[in-house]
PDB file of C-alpha atoms in Angstrom:
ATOM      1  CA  UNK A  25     226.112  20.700  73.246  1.00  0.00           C
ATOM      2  CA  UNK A  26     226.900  18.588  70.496  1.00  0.00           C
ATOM      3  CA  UNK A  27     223.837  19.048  68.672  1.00  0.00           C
ATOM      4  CA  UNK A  28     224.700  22.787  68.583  1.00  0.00           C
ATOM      5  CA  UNK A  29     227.627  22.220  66.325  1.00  0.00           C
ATOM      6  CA  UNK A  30     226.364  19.339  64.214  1.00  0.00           C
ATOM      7  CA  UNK A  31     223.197  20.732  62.794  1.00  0.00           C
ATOM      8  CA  UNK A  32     224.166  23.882  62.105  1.00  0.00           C
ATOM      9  CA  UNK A  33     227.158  22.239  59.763  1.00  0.00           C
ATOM     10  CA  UNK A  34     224.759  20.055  58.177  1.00  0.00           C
ATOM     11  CA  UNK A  35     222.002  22.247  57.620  1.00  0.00           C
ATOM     12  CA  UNK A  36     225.268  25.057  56.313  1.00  0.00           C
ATOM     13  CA  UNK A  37     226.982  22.147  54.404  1.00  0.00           C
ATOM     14  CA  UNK A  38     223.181  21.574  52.604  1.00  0.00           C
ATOM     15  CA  UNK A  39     222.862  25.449  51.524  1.00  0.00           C
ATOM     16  CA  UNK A  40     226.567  25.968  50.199  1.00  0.00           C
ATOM     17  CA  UNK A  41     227.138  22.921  48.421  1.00  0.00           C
ATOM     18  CA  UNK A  42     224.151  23.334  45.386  1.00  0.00           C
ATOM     19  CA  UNK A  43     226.597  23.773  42.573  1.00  0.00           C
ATOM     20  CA  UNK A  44     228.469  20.949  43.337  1.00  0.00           C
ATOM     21  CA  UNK A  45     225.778  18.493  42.623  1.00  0.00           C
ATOM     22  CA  UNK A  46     222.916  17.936  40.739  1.00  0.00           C
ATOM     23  CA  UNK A  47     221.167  17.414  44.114  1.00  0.00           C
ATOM     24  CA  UNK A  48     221.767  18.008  47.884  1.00  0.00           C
ATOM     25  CA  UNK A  49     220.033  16.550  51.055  1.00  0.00           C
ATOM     26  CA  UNK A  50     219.539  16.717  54.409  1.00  0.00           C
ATOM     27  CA  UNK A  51     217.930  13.742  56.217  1.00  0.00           C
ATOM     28  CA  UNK A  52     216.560  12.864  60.118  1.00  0.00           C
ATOM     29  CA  UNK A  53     216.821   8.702  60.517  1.00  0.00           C
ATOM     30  CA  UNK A  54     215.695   6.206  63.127  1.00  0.00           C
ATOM     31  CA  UNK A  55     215.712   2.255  63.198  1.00  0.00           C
ATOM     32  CA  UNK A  56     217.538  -0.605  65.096  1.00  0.00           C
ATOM     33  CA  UNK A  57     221.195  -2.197  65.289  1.00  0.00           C
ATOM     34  CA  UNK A  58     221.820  -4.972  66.248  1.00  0.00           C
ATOM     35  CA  UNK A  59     224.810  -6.957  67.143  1.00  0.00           C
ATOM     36  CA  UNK A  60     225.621 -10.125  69.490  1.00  0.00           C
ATOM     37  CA  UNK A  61     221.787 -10.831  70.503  1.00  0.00           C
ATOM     38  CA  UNK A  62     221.433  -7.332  71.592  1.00  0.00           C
ATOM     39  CA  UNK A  63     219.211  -4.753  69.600  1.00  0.00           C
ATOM     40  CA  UNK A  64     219.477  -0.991  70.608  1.00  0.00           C
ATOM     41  CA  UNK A  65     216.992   2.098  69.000  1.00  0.00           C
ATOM     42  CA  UNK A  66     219.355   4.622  66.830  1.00  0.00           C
ATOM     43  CA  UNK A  67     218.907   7.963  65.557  1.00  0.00           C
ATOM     44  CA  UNK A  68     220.823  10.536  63.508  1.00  0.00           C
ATOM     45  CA  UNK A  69     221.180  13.168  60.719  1.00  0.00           C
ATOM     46  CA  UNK A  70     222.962  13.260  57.499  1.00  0.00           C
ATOM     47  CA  UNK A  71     223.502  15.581  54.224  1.00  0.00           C
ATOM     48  CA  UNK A  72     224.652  14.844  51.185  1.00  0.00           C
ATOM     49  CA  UNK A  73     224.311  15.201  47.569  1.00  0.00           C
ATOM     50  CA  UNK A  74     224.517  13.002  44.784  1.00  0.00           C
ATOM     51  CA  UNK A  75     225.161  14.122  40.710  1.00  0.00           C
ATOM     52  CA  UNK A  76     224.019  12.454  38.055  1.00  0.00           C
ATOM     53  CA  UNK A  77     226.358   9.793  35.747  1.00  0.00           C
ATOM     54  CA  UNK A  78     224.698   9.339  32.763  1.00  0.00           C
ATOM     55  CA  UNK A  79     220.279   9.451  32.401  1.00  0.00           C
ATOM     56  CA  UNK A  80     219.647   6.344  34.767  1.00  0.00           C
ATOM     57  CA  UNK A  81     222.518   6.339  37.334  1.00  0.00           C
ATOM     58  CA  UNK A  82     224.059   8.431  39.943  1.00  0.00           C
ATOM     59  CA  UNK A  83     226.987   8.774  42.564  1.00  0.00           C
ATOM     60  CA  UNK A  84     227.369  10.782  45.561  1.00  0.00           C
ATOM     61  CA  UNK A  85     228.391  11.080  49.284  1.00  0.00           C
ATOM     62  CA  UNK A  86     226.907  11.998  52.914  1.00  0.00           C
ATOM     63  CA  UNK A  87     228.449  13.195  56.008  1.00  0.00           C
ATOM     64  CA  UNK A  88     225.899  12.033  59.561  1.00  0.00           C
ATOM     65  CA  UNK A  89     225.699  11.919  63.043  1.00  0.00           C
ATOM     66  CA  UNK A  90     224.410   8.794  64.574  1.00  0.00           C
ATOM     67  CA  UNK A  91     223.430   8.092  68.231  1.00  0.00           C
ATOM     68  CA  UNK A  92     222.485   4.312  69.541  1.00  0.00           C
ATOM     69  CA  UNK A  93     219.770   5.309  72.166  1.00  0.00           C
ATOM     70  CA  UNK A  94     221.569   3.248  75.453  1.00  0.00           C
ATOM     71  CA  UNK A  95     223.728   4.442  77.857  1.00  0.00           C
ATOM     72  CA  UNK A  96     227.381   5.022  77.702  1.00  0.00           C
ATOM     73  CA  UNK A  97     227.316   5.714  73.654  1.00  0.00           C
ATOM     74  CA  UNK A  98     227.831   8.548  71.781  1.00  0.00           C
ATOM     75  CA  UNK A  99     227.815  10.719  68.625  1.00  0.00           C
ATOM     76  CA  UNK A 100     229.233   8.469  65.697  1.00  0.00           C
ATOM     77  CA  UNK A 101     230.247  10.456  62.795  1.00  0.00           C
ATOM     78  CA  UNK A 102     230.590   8.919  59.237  1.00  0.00           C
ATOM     79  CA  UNK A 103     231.530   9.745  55.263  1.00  0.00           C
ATOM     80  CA  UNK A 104     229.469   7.089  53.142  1.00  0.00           C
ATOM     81  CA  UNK A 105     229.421   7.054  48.999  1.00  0.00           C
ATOM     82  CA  UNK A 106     226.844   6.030  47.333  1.00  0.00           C
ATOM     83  CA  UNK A 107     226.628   4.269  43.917  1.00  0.00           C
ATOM     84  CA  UNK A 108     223.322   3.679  42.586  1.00  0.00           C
ATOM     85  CA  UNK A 109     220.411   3.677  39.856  1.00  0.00           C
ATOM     86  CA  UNK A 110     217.072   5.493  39.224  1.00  0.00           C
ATOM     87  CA  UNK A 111     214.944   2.290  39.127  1.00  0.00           C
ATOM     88  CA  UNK A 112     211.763   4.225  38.409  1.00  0.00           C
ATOM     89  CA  UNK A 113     210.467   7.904  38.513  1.00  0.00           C
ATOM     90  CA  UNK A 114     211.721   9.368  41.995  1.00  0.00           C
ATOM     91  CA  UNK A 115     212.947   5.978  42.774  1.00  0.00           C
ATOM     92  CA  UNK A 116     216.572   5.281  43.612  1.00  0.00           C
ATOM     93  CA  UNK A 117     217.986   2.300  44.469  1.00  0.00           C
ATOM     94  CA  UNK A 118     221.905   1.904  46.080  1.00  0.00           C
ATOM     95  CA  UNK A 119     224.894   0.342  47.164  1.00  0.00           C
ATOM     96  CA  UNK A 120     226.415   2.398  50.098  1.00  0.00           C
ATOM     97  CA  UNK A 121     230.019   2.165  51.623  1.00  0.00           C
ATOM     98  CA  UNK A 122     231.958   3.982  53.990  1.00  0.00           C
ATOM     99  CA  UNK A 123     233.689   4.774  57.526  1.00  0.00           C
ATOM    100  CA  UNK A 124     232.203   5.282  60.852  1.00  0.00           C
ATOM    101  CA  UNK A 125     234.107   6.765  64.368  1.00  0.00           C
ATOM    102  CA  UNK A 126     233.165   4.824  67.514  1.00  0.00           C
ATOM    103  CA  UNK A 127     229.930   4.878  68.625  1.00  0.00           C
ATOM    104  CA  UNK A 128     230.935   4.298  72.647  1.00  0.00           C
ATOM    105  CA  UNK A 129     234.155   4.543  75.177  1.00  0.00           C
ATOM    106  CA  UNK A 130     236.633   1.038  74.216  1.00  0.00           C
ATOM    107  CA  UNK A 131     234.423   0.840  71.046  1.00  0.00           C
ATOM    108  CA  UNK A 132     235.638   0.023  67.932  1.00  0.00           C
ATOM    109  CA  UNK A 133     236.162   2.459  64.892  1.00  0.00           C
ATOM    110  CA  UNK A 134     234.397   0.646  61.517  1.00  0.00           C
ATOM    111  CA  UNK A 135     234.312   0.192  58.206  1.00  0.00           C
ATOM    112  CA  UNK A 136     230.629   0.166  56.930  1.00  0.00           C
ATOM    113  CA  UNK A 137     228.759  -1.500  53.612  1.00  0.00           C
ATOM    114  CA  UNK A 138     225.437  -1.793  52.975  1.00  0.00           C
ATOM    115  CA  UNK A 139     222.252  -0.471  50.088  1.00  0.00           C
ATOM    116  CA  UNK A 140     218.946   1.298  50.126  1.00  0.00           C
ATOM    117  CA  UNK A 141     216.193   2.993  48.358  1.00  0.00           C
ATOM    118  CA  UNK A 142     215.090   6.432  48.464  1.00  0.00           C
ATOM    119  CA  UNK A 143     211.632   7.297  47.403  1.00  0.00           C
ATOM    120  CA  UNK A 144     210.429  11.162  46.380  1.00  0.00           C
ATOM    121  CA  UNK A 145     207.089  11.694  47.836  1.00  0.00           C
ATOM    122  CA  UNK A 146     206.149  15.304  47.489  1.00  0.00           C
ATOM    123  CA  UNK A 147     207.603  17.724  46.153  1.00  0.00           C
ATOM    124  CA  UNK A 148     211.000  17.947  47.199  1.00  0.00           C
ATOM    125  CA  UNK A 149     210.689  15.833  50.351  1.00  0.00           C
ATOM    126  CA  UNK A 150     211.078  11.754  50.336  1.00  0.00           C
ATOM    127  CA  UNK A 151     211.344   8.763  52.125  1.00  0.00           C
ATOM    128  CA  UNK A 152     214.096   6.552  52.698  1.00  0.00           C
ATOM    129  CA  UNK A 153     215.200   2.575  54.002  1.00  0.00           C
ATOM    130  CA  UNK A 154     218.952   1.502  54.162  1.00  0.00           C
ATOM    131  CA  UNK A 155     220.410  -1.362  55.650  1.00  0.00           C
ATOM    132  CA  UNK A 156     223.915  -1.166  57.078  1.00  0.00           C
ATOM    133  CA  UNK A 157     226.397  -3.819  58.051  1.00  0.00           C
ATOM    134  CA  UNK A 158     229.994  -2.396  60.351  1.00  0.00           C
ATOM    135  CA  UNK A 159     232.638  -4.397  60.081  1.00  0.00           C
ATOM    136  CA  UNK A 160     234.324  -3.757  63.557  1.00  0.00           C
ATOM    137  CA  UNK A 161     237.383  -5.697  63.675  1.00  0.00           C
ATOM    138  CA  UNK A 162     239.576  -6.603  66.258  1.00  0.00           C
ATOM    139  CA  UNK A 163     238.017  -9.536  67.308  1.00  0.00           C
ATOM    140  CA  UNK A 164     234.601  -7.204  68.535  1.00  0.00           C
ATOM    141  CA  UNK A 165     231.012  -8.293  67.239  1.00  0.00           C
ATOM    142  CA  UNK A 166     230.192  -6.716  63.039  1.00  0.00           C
ATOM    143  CA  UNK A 167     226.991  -5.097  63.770  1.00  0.00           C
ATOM    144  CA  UNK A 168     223.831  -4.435  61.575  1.00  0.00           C
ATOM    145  CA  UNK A 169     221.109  -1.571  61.176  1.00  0.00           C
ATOM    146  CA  UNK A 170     218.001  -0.552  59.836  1.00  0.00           C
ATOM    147  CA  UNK A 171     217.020   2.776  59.258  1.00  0.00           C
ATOM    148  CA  UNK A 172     214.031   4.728  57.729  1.00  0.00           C
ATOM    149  CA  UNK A 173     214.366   8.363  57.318  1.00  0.00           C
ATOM    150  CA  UNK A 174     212.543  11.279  55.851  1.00  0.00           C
ATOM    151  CA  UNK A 175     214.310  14.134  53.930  1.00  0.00           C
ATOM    152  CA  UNK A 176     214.205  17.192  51.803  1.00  0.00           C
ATOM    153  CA  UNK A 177     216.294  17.617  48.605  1.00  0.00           C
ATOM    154  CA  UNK A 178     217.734  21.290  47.428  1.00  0.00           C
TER     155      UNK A 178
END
């Protein structure tokens, strides 16, 4: 049901957004979070684009859709920026911050900050590691994650 509407925006959102930036993405993602002793699977979807500021450094944003595989979650949406360098040919390294919905029933809403690289390996397709820490608030565990993800660029 959900999936119906959400990749159909991002995969629209990827397509009509090519003049905005120098370049536009759409990812798939899977890894861990972890939080309190407990460490659940997560996977999720994201597009973006990032433009250029200056010949080594770039800025940019990403909407995504994440899902902790355990019962009684759901869909967390989120809007992350991301400020970062080109270390080395198709290399980019990254701070990323942001905001996350809840990702369960009497969960918490969170702030998110965290960095990355991003790796081109073929053509327009590449490889990607972030780390992610959510600040939760509220007196309710921060949680951490670690994702890998593979993605084309436009």
């Amino acid at each position: 049901p959900m999936r119906k509407f959400i990749l159909p925006l991002l995969a629209s959102l990827a397509v009509a957004t090519p003049a905005l930036a120098d370049e536009t993405r759409v990812e798939v993602r899977g890894g861990a979070i972890w939080s309190n002793g407990t460490t659940e699977d997560t996977y999720g979807v994201a597009a973006g684009f990032d433009t250029n500021i200056g010949p080594a450094a770039f800025a940019g944003f990403e909407v995504s859709g994440d899902k902790i595989a355990a019962t009684g979650t759901k869909m967390a949406f989120g809007l992350t920026g991301r400020l970062g360098i080109k270390a080395a040919t198709g290399t980019k390294v990254f701070a990323a911050g942001g905001y996350t919905t809840e990702p369960c029933t009497g969960c918490e809403d969170s702030w998110h900050a965290g960095a990355g690289v991003e790796q081109n390996v073929s053509g327009p397709f590449y490889v990607k590691a972030e780390y992610r820490h959510y600040f939760t608030g509220n007196l309710a565990p921060d949680s951490d994650a670690l994702v890998a993800g593979v993605g084309i660029k436009f």
